[in-house]
Amino acid sequence: LTYRCNLNCSFCYNDTKLQGVPLATDEYVRFFEDLRDLGTMNLTLSGGEPLAHPEFFTLGRAARDLGFLVRVKTNGHALRGKLAQRMLDEVDPFTIEVSLHGATATVHDRQTRVAGSFDRLIANLRAARRLGLRIKLNAPLTLWNEHEVEAMFALADDLGVRIDVDPEI
């Protein structure tokens, strides 16, 4: 949906300097309709950080109303409070796939290059689970976090969520 992102991960392939011309909301909806008409069943909203798109909820509702099984790929940094409740109420995604970059603040924050991002993420995940949002963690494997893989699985167990470790970025 957007190249914008609220983190600055060291390994990210997303080029936040890309300008281009973003689609208008009605163009996205027509695109979603075309996908539906082609028989597409699943739609993943990603970015950059999809929650940074100013019309994220309009687009998420449109995808849901068109009958898609909606997934959201996010870094989870903004998934809290009223925004998390809106996610449940308006989009109700099948799953929210959240990036985890380590089992400790030292490792996670080193990779996101945002101090405090780990603590905020864990608090957001706990609150999202209490709301009933379905969360899955995606952990890109790097030289900086490979020593924490077992601890990332333990953290996922503690949070009551699935985790996939991806060895390819």
Short mmCIF file of N, CA and C in Angstrom, two decimals:
data_model
loop_
_atom_site.label_atom_id
_atom_site.label_comp_id
_atom_site.label_asym_id
_atom_site.label_seq_id
_atom_site.Cartn_x
_atom_site.Cartn_y
_atom_site.Cartn_z
N LEU A 1 0.80 -1.21 0.00
CA LEU A 1 0.00 0.00 0.00
C LEU A 1 0.84 1.27 0.00
N THR A 2 2.01 1.19 0.60
CA THR A 2 2.86 2.37 0.72
C THR A 2 4.30 1.95 0.95
N TYR A 3 5.22 2.84 0.61
CA TYR A 3 6.63 2.61 0.94
C TYR A 3 6.95 3.19 2.31
N ARG A 4 6.07 4.04 2.85
CA ARG A 4 6.32 4.66 4.15
C ARG A 4 6.49 3.61 5.24
N CYS A 5 7.34 3.93 6.21
CA CYS A 5 7.53 3.03 7.34
C CYS A 5 7.97 3.85 8.55
N ASN A 6 7.57 3.38 9.73
CA ASN A 6 7.93 4.06 10.97
C ASN A 6 9.17 3.46 11.63
N LEU A 7 9.78 2.47 10.99
CA LEU A 7 11.05 1.91 11.45
C LEU A 7 12.08 2.08 10.34
N ASN A 8 13.31 1.68 10.62
CA ASN A 8 14.40 1.85 9.66
C ASN A 8 15.29 0.61 9.71
N CYS A 9 14.71 -0.54 9.49
CA CYS A 9 15.43 -1.80 9.67
C CYS A 9 16.67 -1.87 8.78
N SER A 10 17.74 -2.35 9.39
CA SER A 10 19.05 -2.35 8.74
C SER A 10 19.09 -3.16 7.46
N PHE A 11 18.29 -4.19 7.35
CA PHE A 11 18.35 -5.09 6.19
C PHE A 11 17.21 -4.86 5.20
N CYS A 12 16.34 -3.92 5.46
CA CYS A 12 15.10 -3.79 4.69
C CYS A 12 15.37 -3.44 3.22
N TYR A 13 14.64 -4.10 2.34
CA TYR A 13 14.73 -3.86 0.90
C TYR A 13 13.78 -2.76 0.45
N ASN A 14 12.90 -2.30 1.33
CA ASN A 14 11.93 -1.26 1.01
C ASN A 14 12.66 0.07 0.82
N ASP A 15 12.47 0.69 -0.32
CA ASP A 15 13.11 1.97 -0.60
C ASP A 15 12.15 3.10 -0.27
N THR A 16 12.30 3.70 0.92
CA THR A 16 11.39 4.75 1.35
C THR A 16 11.53 6.03 0.53
N LYS A 17 12.58 6.13 -0.29
CA LYS A 17 12.77 7.32 -1.12
C LYS A 17 11.97 7.25 -2.43
N LEU A 18 11.43 6.06 -2.74
CA LEU A 18 10.66 5.93 -3.98
C LEU A 18 9.43 6.82 -3.89
N GLN A 19 9.22 7.60 -4.90
CA GLN A 19 8.09 8.52 -4.91
C GLN A 19 6.91 7.89 -5.65
N GLY A 20 7.03 7.81 -6.96
CA GLY A 20 5.94 7.24 -7.75
C GLY A 20 4.65 8.02 -7.55
N VAL A 21 3.59 7.50 -8.10
CA VAL A 21 2.28 8.09 -7.92
C VAL A 21 1.40 7.04 -7.25
N PRO A 22 1.02 7.26 -6.00
CA PRO A 22 0.19 6.26 -5.33
C PRO A 22 -1.18 6.17 -5.97
N LEU A 23 -1.76 4.99 -5.90
CA LEU A 23 -3.11 4.82 -6.39
C LEU A 23 -4.09 5.58 -5.50
N ALA A 24 -5.13 6.10 -6.10
CA ALA A 24 -6.21 6.71 -5.33
C ALA A 24 -7.04 5.59 -4.71
N THR A 25 -7.78 5.90 -3.68
CA THR A 25 -8.57 4.89 -2.99
C THR A 25 -9.51 4.17 -3.94
N ASP A 26 -10.19 4.90 -4.82
CA ASP A 26 -11.11 4.24 -5.75
C ASP A 26 -10.37 3.35 -6.75
N GLU A 27 -9.13 3.69 -7.07
CA GLU A 27 -8.33 2.83 -7.96
C GLU A 27 -7.97 1.52 -7.25
N TYR A 28 -7.62 1.62 -5.98
CA TYR A 28 -7.36 0.40 -5.21
C TYR A 28 -8.61 -0.48 -5.17
N VAL A 29 -9.75 0.13 -4.89
CA VAL A 29 -10.99 -0.65 -4.79
C VAL A 29 -11.31 -1.32 -6.12
N ARG A 30 -11.13 -0.62 -7.23
CA ARG A 30 -11.36 -1.24 -8.54
C ARG A 30 -10.37 -2.39 -8.77
N PHE A 31 -9.14 -2.19 -8.35
CA PHE A 31 -8.14 -3.26 -8.45
C PHE A 31 -8.57 -4.47 -7.62
N PHE A 32 -9.03 -4.23 -6.39
CA PHE A 32 -9.52 -5.32 -5.54
C PHE A 32 -10.70 -6.03 -6.21
N GLU A 33 -11.59 -5.27 -6.82
CA GLU A 33 -12.74 -5.87 -7.52
C GLU A 33 -12.27 -6.75 -8.68
N ASP A 34 -11.27 -6.26 -9.40
CA ASP A 34 -10.71 -7.06 -10.50
C ASP A 34 -10.12 -8.36 -9.97
N LEU A 35 -9.39 -8.27 -8.87
CA LEU A 35 -8.82 -9.48 -8.27
C LEU A 35 -9.91 -10.45 -7.85
N ARG A 36 -10.97 -9.92 -7.23
CA ARG A 36 -12.09 -10.78 -6.84
C ARG A 36 -12.70 -11.46 -8.06
N ASP A 37 -12.91 -10.67 -9.14
CA ASP A 37 -13.51 -11.21 -10.35
C ASP A 37 -12.64 -12.28 -11.01
N LEU A 38 -11.35 -12.23 -10.78
CA LEU A 38 -10.42 -13.24 -11.29
C LEU A 38 -10.38 -14.49 -10.41
N GLY A 39 -11.10 -14.45 -9.30
CA GLY A 39 -11.14 -15.61 -8.42
C GLY A 39 -10.15 -15.59 -7.28
N THR A 40 -9.49 -14.47 -7.08
CA THR A 40 -8.55 -14.35 -5.97
C THR A 40 -9.30 -14.46 -4.65
N MET A 41 -8.78 -15.25 -3.74
CA MET A 41 -9.46 -15.46 -2.46
C MET A 41 -8.77 -14.75 -1.29
N ASN A 42 -7.44 -14.62 -1.38
CA ASN A 42 -6.66 -14.03 -0.29
C ASN A 42 -6.06 -12.71 -0.74
N LEU A 43 -6.03 -11.74 0.16
CA LEU A 43 -5.42 -10.45 -0.14
C LEU A 43 -4.57 -10.04 1.06
N THR A 44 -3.29 -9.81 0.81
CA THR A 44 -2.38 -9.38 1.87
C THR A 44 -2.09 -7.90 1.69
N LEU A 45 -2.34 -7.13 2.74
CA LEU A 45 -2.05 -5.70 2.75
C LEU A 45 -0.70 -5.51 3.41
N SER A 46 0.26 -4.99 2.64
CA SER A 46 1.61 -4.82 3.17
C SER A 46 2.17 -3.49 2.70
N GLY A 47 3.45 -3.29 2.92
CA GLY A 47 4.08 -2.06 2.52
C GLY A 47 5.56 -2.30 2.33
N GLY A 48 6.30 -1.36 2.66
CA GLY A 48 6.46 -0.46 3.79
C GLY A 48 5.61 -0.94 4.96
N GLU A 49 5.10 0.01 5.63
CA GLU A 49 4.21 -0.24 6.77
C GLU A 49 2.79 0.10 6.34
N PRO A 50 1.92 -0.90 6.12
CA PRO A 50 0.59 -0.61 5.60
C PRO A 50 -0.25 0.29 6.50
N LEU A 51 -0.01 0.24 7.80
CA LEU A 51 -0.78 1.09 8.71
C LEU A 51 -0.42 2.57 8.55
N ALA A 52 0.66 2.85 7.83
CA ALA A 52 1.04 4.25 7.56
C ALA A 52 0.26 4.83 6.38
N HIS A 53 -0.46 3.99 5.64
CA HIS A 53 -1.26 4.49 4.53
C HIS A 53 -2.46 5.24 5.10
N PRO A 54 -2.71 6.47 4.65
CA PRO A 54 -3.80 7.26 5.24
C PRO A 54 -5.19 6.65 5.05
N GLU A 55 -5.37 5.78 4.08
CA GLU A 55 -6.67 5.15 3.83
C GLU A 55 -6.65 3.66 4.16
N PHE A 56 -5.75 3.25 5.06
CA PHE A 56 -5.63 1.83 5.37
C PHE A 56 -6.97 1.22 5.76
N PHE A 57 -7.71 1.85 6.64
CA PHE A 57 -8.97 1.25 7.12
C PHE A 57 -10.04 1.23 6.03
N THR A 58 -10.07 2.24 5.19
CA THR A 58 -11.00 2.23 4.06
C THR A 58 -10.69 1.05 3.15
N LEU A 59 -9.41 0.86 2.85
CA LEU A 59 -9.00 -0.23 1.97
C LEU A 59 -9.18 -1.60 2.63
N GLY A 60 -8.88 -1.69 3.90
CA GLY A 60 -9.07 -2.94 4.62
C GLY A 60 -10.54 -3.35 4.68
N ARG A 61 -11.41 -2.39 4.94
CA ARG A 61 -12.86 -2.67 4.95
C ARG A 61 -13.32 -3.09 3.57
N ALA A 62 -12.84 -2.40 2.52
CA ALA A 62 -13.23 -2.73 1.15
C ALA A 62 -12.82 -4.17 0.83
N ALA A 63 -11.61 -4.55 1.20
CA ALA A 63 -11.13 -5.91 0.94
C ALA A 63 -12.01 -6.93 1.67
N ARG A 64 -12.31 -6.65 2.92
CA ARG A 64 -13.17 -7.56 3.70
C ARG A 64 -14.56 -7.64 3.07
N ASP A 65 -15.14 -6.47 2.72
CA ASP A 65 -16.49 -6.43 2.16
C ASP A 65 -16.58 -7.13 0.80
N LEU A 66 -15.45 -7.18 0.07
CA LEU A 66 -15.42 -7.87 -1.21
C LEU A 66 -15.23 -9.38 -1.05
N GLY A 67 -15.10 -9.83 0.19
CA GLY A 67 -15.05 -11.26 0.46
C GLY A 67 -13.67 -11.88 0.54
N PHE A 68 -12.64 -11.05 0.53
CA PHE A 68 -11.28 -11.60 0.63
C PHE A 68 -10.99 -12.10 2.04
N LEU A 69 -10.16 -13.12 2.13
CA LEU A 69 -9.52 -13.48 3.37
C LEU A 69 -8.35 -12.49 3.46
N VAL A 70 -8.41 -11.58 4.42
CA VAL A 70 -7.45 -10.48 4.50
C VAL A 70 -6.35 -10.81 5.50
N ARG A 71 -5.12 -10.60 5.05
CA ARG A 71 -3.94 -10.66 5.93
C ARG A 71 -3.31 -9.28 5.94
N VAL A 72 -2.70 -8.93 7.04
CA VAL A 72 -1.98 -7.66 7.15
C VAL A 72 -0.56 -7.99 7.59
N LYS A 73 0.43 -7.48 6.83
CA LYS A 73 1.84 -7.65 7.21
C LYS A 73 2.31 -6.31 7.74
N THR A 74 2.70 -6.27 9.01
CA THR A 74 3.05 -5.04 9.68
C THR A 74 4.24 -5.25 10.60
N ASN A 75 4.89 -4.15 10.98
CA ASN A 75 5.93 -4.27 11.99
C ASN A 75 5.34 -4.21 13.40
N GLY A 76 4.04 -3.94 13.50
CA GLY A 76 3.36 -3.96 14.79
C GLY A 76 3.59 -2.76 15.66
N HIS A 77 4.42 -1.82 15.21
CA HIS A 77 4.80 -0.68 16.04
C HIS A 77 3.61 0.24 16.35
N ALA A 78 2.66 0.33 15.43
CA ALA A 78 1.49 1.21 15.62
C ALA A 78 0.24 0.44 16.04
N LEU A 79 0.33 -0.86 16.19
CA LEU A 79 -0.82 -1.71 16.46
C LEU A 79 -1.16 -1.68 17.95
N ARG A 80 -1.80 -0.61 18.36
CA ARG A 80 -2.13 -0.46 19.78
C ARG A 80 -3.36 0.42 19.96
N GLY A 81 -3.94 0.34 21.12
CA GLY A 81 -5.04 1.22 21.49
C GLY A 81 -6.20 1.21 20.50
N LYS A 82 -6.64 2.41 20.17
CA LYS A 82 -7.79 2.57 19.28
C LYS A 82 -7.53 1.99 17.89
N LEU A 83 -6.29 2.09 17.43
CA LEU A 83 -5.96 1.54 16.12
C LEU A 83 -6.14 0.02 16.11
N ALA A 84 -5.69 -0.66 17.16
CA ALA A 84 -5.86 -2.11 17.24
C ALA A 84 -7.34 -2.48 17.31
N GLN A 85 -8.11 -1.72 18.05
CA GLN A 85 -9.54 -2.00 18.13
C GLN A 85 -10.21 -1.79 16.78
N ARG A 86 -9.82 -0.73 16.07
CA ARG A 86 -10.35 -0.51 14.72
C ARG A 86 -9.97 -1.65 13.78
N MET A 87 -8.77 -2.17 13.93
CA MET A 87 -8.34 -3.29 13.10
C MET A 87 -9.32 -4.45 13.27
N LEU A 88 -9.66 -4.76 14.51
CA LEU A 88 -10.58 -5.85 14.78
C LEU A 88 -11.98 -5.53 14.28
N ASP A 89 -12.47 -4.34 14.58
CA ASP A 89 -13.84 -3.97 14.25
C ASP A 89 -14.08 -3.76 12.76
N GLU A 90 -13.12 -3.15 12.08
CA GLU A 90 -13.35 -2.73 10.70
C GLU A 90 -12.74 -3.65 9.66
N VAL A 91 -11.61 -4.26 9.95
CA VAL A 91 -10.94 -5.11 8.97
C VAL A 91 -11.09 -6.58 9.36
N ASP A 92 -10.97 -6.89 10.63
CA ASP A 92 -11.03 -8.25 11.15
C ASP A 92 -10.22 -9.21 10.29
N PRO A 93 -8.91 -8.97 10.18
CA PRO A 93 -8.09 -9.81 9.30
C PRO A 93 -8.02 -11.26 9.80
N PHE A 94 -7.87 -12.16 8.84
CA PHE A 94 -7.65 -13.57 9.17
C PHE A 94 -6.43 -13.71 10.07
N THR A 95 -5.38 -12.98 9.72
CA THR A 95 -4.19 -12.95 10.55
C THR A 95 -3.44 -11.65 10.32
N ILE A 96 -2.73 -11.24 11.35
CA ILE A 96 -1.82 -10.11 11.26
C ILE A 96 -0.43 -10.68 11.43
N GLU A 97 0.38 -10.54 10.39
CA GLU A 97 1.74 -11.06 10.43
C GLU A 97 2.67 -9.92 10.86
N VAL A 98 3.32 -10.13 11.99
CA VAL A 98 4.12 -9.08 12.62
C VAL A 98 5.59 -9.48 12.60
N SER A 99 6.44 -8.55 12.24
CA SER A 99 7.88 -8.79 12.19
C SER A 99 8.49 -8.77 13.58
N LEU A 100 9.27 -9.79 13.88
CA LEU A 100 10.04 -9.87 15.12
C LEU A 100 11.49 -10.04 14.72
N HIS A 101 12.37 -9.19 15.27
CA HIS A 101 13.77 -9.18 14.85
C HIS A 101 14.73 -9.63 15.93
N GLY A 102 14.21 -10.16 17.01
CA GLY A 102 15.04 -10.66 18.08
C GLY A 102 14.18 -10.96 19.29
N ALA A 103 14.76 -11.67 20.24
CA ALA A 103 14.05 -12.02 21.47
C ALA A 103 14.36 -11.06 22.61
N THR A 104 15.24 -10.10 22.34
CA THR A 104 15.62 -9.11 23.35
C THR A 104 15.60 -7.71 22.71
N ALA A 105 15.47 -6.74 23.57
CA ALA A 105 15.48 -5.35 23.08
C ALA A 105 16.81 -5.02 22.41
N THR A 106 17.90 -5.52 22.95
CA THR A 106 19.21 -5.22 22.38
C THR A 106 19.29 -5.63 20.92
N VAL A 107 18.86 -6.84 20.62
CA VAL A 107 18.97 -7.35 19.25
C VAL A 107 17.88 -6.75 18.36
N HIS A 108 16.64 -6.76 18.82
CA HIS A 108 15.53 -6.25 18.00
C HIS A 108 15.75 -4.76 17.66
N ASP A 109 16.06 -3.97 18.67
CA ASP A 109 16.23 -2.52 18.45
C ASP A 109 17.45 -2.22 17.58
N ARG A 110 18.47 -3.06 17.67
CA ARG A 110 19.64 -2.87 16.80
C ARG A 110 19.23 -3.00 15.33
N GLN A 111 18.36 -3.97 15.05
CA GLN A 111 17.96 -4.20 13.66
C GLN A 111 16.93 -3.18 13.17
N THR A 112 16.01 -2.74 14.04
CA THR A 112 15.01 -1.74 13.62
C THR A 112 15.59 -0.33 13.62
N ARG A 113 16.68 -0.16 14.33
CA ARG A 113 17.33 1.15 14.51
C ARG A 113 16.40 2.16 15.17
N VAL A 114 15.49 1.65 16.01
CA VAL A 114 14.58 2.51 16.77
C VAL A 114 14.61 2.02 18.22
N ALA A 115 15.19 2.85 19.09
CA ALA A 115 15.26 2.50 20.51
C ALA A 115 13.85 2.34 21.07
N GLY A 116 13.66 1.29 21.85
CA GLY A 116 12.37 1.04 22.48
C GLY A 116 11.39 0.28 21.61
N SER A 117 11.77 -0.06 20.38
CA SER A 117 10.82 -0.72 19.48
C SER A 117 10.44 -2.12 19.96
N PHE A 118 11.36 -2.84 20.60
CA PHE A 118 11.05 -4.18 21.10
C PHE A 118 10.01 -4.11 22.22
N ASP A 119 10.26 -3.26 23.21
CA ASP A 119 9.34 -3.17 24.34
C ASP A 119 7.95 -2.74 23.87
N ARG A 120 7.91 -1.80 22.94
CA ARG A 120 6.62 -1.34 22.42
C ARG A 120 5.92 -2.47 21.66
N LEU A 121 6.68 -3.21 20.85
CA LEU A 121 6.11 -4.31 20.09
C LEU A 121 5.50 -5.36 21.01
N ILE A 122 6.23 -5.76 22.02
CA ILE A 122 5.75 -6.81 22.92
C ILE A 122 4.49 -6.33 23.65
N ALA A 123 4.47 -5.10 24.10
CA ALA A 123 3.27 -4.55 24.75
C ALA A 123 2.10 -4.54 23.77
N ASN A 124 2.37 -4.14 22.53
CA ASN A 124 1.31 -4.11 21.51
C ASN A 124 0.78 -5.51 21.22
N LEU A 125 1.67 -6.48 21.13
CA LEU A 125 1.25 -7.85 20.85
C LEU A 125 0.38 -8.41 21.97
N ARG A 126 0.78 -8.16 23.20
CA ARG A 126 -0.02 -8.65 24.34
C ARG A 126 -1.41 -8.02 24.32
N ALA A 127 -1.48 -6.72 24.06
CA ALA A 127 -2.77 -6.03 24.02
C ALA A 127 -3.62 -6.51 22.84
N ALA A 128 -2.99 -6.72 21.69
CA ALA A 128 -3.72 -7.19 20.51
C ALA A 128 -4.29 -8.58 20.75
N ARG A 129 -3.54 -9.44 21.40
CA ARG A 129 -4.03 -10.79 21.72
C ARG A 129 -5.22 -10.72 22.67
N ARG A 130 -5.15 -9.80 23.67
CA ARG A 130 -6.28 -9.65 24.60
C ARG A 130 -7.55 -9.21 23.86
N LEU A 131 -7.39 -8.43 22.80
CA LEU A 131 -8.54 -8.00 21.99
C LEU A 131 -9.11 -9.14 21.16
N GLY A 132 -8.31 -10.14 20.91
CA GLY A 132 -8.75 -11.26 20.08
C GLY A 132 -8.20 -11.22 18.67
N LEU A 133 -7.26 -10.33 18.39
CA LEU A 133 -6.63 -10.32 17.07
C LEU A 133 -5.75 -11.56 16.91
N ARG A 134 -5.77 -12.12 15.72
CA ARG A 134 -4.97 -13.31 15.41
C ARG A 134 -3.62 -12.86 14.87
N ILE A 135 -2.58 -13.21 15.60
CA ILE A 135 -1.23 -12.74 15.30
C ILE A 135 -0.35 -13.93 14.92
N LYS A 136 0.52 -13.69 13.94
CA LYS A 136 1.59 -14.63 13.61
C LYS A 136 2.87 -13.82 13.52
N LEU A 137 3.93 -14.29 14.11
CA LEU A 137 5.22 -13.60 14.05
C LEU A 137 6.02 -14.11 12.85
N ASN A 138 6.66 -13.19 12.16
CA ASN A 138 7.62 -13.51 11.10
C ASN A 138 8.97 -13.00 11.57
N ALA A 139 9.94 -13.89 11.65
CA ALA A 139 11.27 -13.52 12.14
C ALA A 139 12.30 -13.74 11.04
N PRO A 140 12.71 -12.67 10.37
CA PRO A 140 13.79 -12.81 9.38
C PRO A 140 15.09 -13.15 10.11
N LEU A 141 15.74 -14.21 9.67
CA LEU A 141 16.98 -14.67 10.31
C LEU A 141 18.16 -13.85 9.79
N THR A 142 18.92 -13.30 10.72
CA THR A 142 20.11 -12.52 10.38
C THR A 142 21.26 -12.97 11.27
N LEU A 143 22.45 -12.52 10.92
CA LEU A 143 23.61 -12.82 11.78
C LEU A 143 23.44 -12.21 13.17
N TRP A 144 22.66 -11.14 13.26
CA TRP A 144 22.49 -10.46 14.54
C TRP A 144 21.50 -11.17 15.46
N ASN A 145 20.57 -11.98 14.90
CA ASN A 145 19.58 -12.60 15.77
C ASN A 145 19.63 -14.14 15.78
N GLU A 146 20.52 -14.73 15.00
CA GLU A 146 20.53 -16.20 14.90
C GLU A 146 20.76 -16.87 16.25
N HIS A 147 21.48 -16.22 17.15
CA HIS A 147 21.73 -16.81 18.46
C HIS A 147 20.49 -16.75 19.37
N GLU A 148 19.45 -16.05 18.94
CA GLU A 148 18.23 -15.90 19.74
C GLU A 148 17.04 -16.69 19.18
N VAL A 149 17.27 -17.56 18.22
CA VAL A 149 16.15 -18.27 17.59
C VAL A 149 15.33 -19.04 18.63
N GLU A 150 15.97 -19.81 19.48
CA GLU A 150 15.22 -20.56 20.49
C GLU A 150 14.44 -19.62 21.40
N ALA A 151 15.04 -18.52 21.77
CA ALA A 151 14.36 -17.56 22.64
C ALA A 151 13.19 -16.89 21.92
N MET A 152 13.30 -16.70 20.59
CA MET A 152 12.17 -16.14 19.84
C MET A 152 11.00 -17.12 19.83
N PHE A 153 11.29 -18.42 19.69
CA PHE A 153 10.23 -19.43 19.77
C PHE A 153 9.60 -19.43 21.16
N ALA A 154 10.40 -19.31 22.19
CA ALA A 154 9.88 -19.27 23.56
C ALA A 154 9.01 -18.03 23.76
N LEU A 155 9.44 -16.91 23.21
CA LEU A 155 8.65 -15.68 23.31
C LEU A 155 7.30 -15.86 22.60
N ALA A 156 7.32 -16.46 21.42
CA ALA A 156 6.07 -16.72 20.69
C ALA A 156 5.15 -17.61 21.53
N ASP A 157 5.71 -18.64 22.16
CA ASP A 157 4.91 -19.51 23.03
C ASP A 157 4.30 -18.71 24.17
N ASP A 158 5.10 -17.85 24.78
CA ASP A 158 4.62 -17.02 25.88
C ASP A 158 3.48 -16.11 25.43
N LEU A 159 3.57 -15.61 24.21
CA LEU A 159 2.53 -14.72 23.67
C LEU A 159 1.33 -15.49 23.14
N GLY A 160 1.48 -16.80 22.96
CA GLY A 160 0.40 -17.62 22.43
C GLY A 160 0.18 -17.43 20.94
N VAL A 161 1.29 -17.24 20.20
CA VAL A 161 1.20 -17.01 18.75
C VAL A 161 2.16 -17.93 18.01
N ARG A 162 1.88 -18.13 16.72
CA ARG A 162 2.78 -18.89 15.85
C ARG A 162 3.97 -18.01 15.48
N ILE A 163 5.05 -18.67 15.11
CA ILE A 163 6.21 -17.93 14.61
C ILE A 163 6.81 -18.71 13.43
N ASP A 164 7.19 -18.01 12.40
CA ASP A 164 7.93 -18.56 11.28
C ASP A 164 9.26 -17.83 11.21
N VAL A 165 10.34 -18.57 11.12
CA VAL A 165 11.67 -17.98 10.94
C VAL A 165 12.00 -18.09 9.48
N ASP A 166 12.34 -16.97 8.87
CA ASP A 166 12.62 -16.93 7.44
C ASP A 166 14.11 -16.74 7.24
N PRO A 167 14.80 -17.74 6.67
CA PRO A 167 16.24 -17.63 6.47
C PRO A 167 16.62 -16.77 5.26
N GLU A 168 15.62 -16.34 4.48
CA GLU A 168 15.91 -15.53 3.29
C GLU A 168 15.25 -14.18 3.39
N ILE A 169 16.02 -13.15 3.16
CA ILE A 169 15.46 -11.78 3.13
C ILE A 169 15.52 -11.30 1.71
#
